[in-house]
CSV table of C-alpha atoms in Angstrom, one decimal:
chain,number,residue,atom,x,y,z
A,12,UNK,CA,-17.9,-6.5,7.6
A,13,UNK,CA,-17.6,-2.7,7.0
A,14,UNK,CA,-14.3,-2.9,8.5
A,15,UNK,CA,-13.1,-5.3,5.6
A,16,UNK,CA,-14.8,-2.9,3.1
A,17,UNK,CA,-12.9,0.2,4.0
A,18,UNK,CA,-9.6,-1.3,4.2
A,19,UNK,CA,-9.7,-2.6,0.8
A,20,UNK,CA,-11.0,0.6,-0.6
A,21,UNK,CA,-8.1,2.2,1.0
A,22,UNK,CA,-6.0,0.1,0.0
A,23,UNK,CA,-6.8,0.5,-3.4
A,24,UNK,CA,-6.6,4.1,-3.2
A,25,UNK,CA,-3.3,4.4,-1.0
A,26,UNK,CA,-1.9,1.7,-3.7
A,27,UNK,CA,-2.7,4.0,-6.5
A,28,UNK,CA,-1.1,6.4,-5.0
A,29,UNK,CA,2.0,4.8,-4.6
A,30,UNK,CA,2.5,4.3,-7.7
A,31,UNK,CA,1.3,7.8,-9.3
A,32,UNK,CA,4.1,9.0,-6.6
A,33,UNK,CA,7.1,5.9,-8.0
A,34,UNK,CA,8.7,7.4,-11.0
A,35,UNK,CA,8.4,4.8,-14.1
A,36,UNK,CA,6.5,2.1,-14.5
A,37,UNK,CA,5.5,-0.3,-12.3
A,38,UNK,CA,5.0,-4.0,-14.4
A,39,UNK,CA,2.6,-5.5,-11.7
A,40,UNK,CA,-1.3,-5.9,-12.0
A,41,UNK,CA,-3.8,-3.8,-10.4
A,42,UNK,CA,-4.8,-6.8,-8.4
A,43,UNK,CA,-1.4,-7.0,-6.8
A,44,UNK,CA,-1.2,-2.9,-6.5
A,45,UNK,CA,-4.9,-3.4,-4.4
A,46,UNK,CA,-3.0,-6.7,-1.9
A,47,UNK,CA,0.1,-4.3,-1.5
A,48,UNK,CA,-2.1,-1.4,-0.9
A,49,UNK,CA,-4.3,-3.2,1.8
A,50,UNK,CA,-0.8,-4.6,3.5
A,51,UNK,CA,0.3,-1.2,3.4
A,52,UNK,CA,-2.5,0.2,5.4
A,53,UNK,CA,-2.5,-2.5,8.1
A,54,UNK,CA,1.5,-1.7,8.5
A,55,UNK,CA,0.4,1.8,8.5
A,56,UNK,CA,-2.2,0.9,11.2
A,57,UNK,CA,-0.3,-0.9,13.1
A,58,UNK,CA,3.4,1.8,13.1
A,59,UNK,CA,0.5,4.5,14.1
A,60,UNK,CA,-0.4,2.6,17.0
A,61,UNK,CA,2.9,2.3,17.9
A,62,UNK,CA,3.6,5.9,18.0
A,63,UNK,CA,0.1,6.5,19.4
A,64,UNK,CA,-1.1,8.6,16.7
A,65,UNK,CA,-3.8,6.2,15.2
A,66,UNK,CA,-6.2,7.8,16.7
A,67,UNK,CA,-6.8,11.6,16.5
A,68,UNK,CA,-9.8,14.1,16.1
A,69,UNK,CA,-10.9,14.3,12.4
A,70,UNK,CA,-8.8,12.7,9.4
A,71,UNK,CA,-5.9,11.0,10.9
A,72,UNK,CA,-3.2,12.3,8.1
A,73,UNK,CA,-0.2,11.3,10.0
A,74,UNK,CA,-1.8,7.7,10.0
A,75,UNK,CA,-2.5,8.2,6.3
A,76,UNK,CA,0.5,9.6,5.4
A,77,UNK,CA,2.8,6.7,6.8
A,78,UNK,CA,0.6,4.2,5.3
A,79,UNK,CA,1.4,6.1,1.8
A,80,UNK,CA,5.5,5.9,2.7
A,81,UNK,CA,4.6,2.1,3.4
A,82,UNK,CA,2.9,1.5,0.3
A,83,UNK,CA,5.9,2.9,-1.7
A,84,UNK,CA,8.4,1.1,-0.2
A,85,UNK,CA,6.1,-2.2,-0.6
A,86,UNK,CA,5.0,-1.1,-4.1
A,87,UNK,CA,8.9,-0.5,-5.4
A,88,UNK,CA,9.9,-4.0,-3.8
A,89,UNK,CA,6.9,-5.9,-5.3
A,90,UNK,CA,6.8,-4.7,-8.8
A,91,UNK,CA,10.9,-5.0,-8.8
A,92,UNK,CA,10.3,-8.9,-7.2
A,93,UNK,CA,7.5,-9.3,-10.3
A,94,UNK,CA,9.9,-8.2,-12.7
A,95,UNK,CA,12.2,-10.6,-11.7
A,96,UNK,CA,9.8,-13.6,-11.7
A,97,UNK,CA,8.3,-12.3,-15.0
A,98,UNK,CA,11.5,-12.5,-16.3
A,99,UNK,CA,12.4,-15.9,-15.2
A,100,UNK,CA,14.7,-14.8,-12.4
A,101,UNK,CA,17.1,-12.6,-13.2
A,102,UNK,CA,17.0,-9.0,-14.1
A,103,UNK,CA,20.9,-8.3,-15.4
């Protein structure tokens, strides 16, 4: 259960820090920035364990730090896809 927790509180913070980092602004609600941020972290998780750094002694900033590149890539696609649907489809 506390596993569940912490991932959405870090996703809610790694989300909010995508978007402080995305120049503009982003037109997508909080709750969506909190679902990309959570997505964001288990990608994160996941590329870490890949390259065998998701483990390490103290606060794992590598595994931090590529959930954050994550998270900006995912924030920039979502709130550009939200635009779009916002809009009705089209952005030109």
């Amino acid at each position: 259960m506390w596993t569940i927790i912490t991932t959405i509180i870090a996703g809610a913070i790694i989300g909010v820090l995508a978007r402080l980092v995305m120049p503009g602004r982003q037109a997508m609600p909080w709750w969506l920035t909190v679902v990309v941020g959570v997505v964001a972290v288990l990608i994160g998780y996941f590329i870490a364990g890949l390259f065998h750094v998701a483990s390490t002694p103290g606060v794992d900033w590598i595994r931090w730090g590529i959930s954050l590149v994550v998270c900006i890539i995912l924030v920039g696609l979502t709130a550009a896809l939200y635009l779009t649907r916002i809009r009705g489809g089209s952005t030109a």
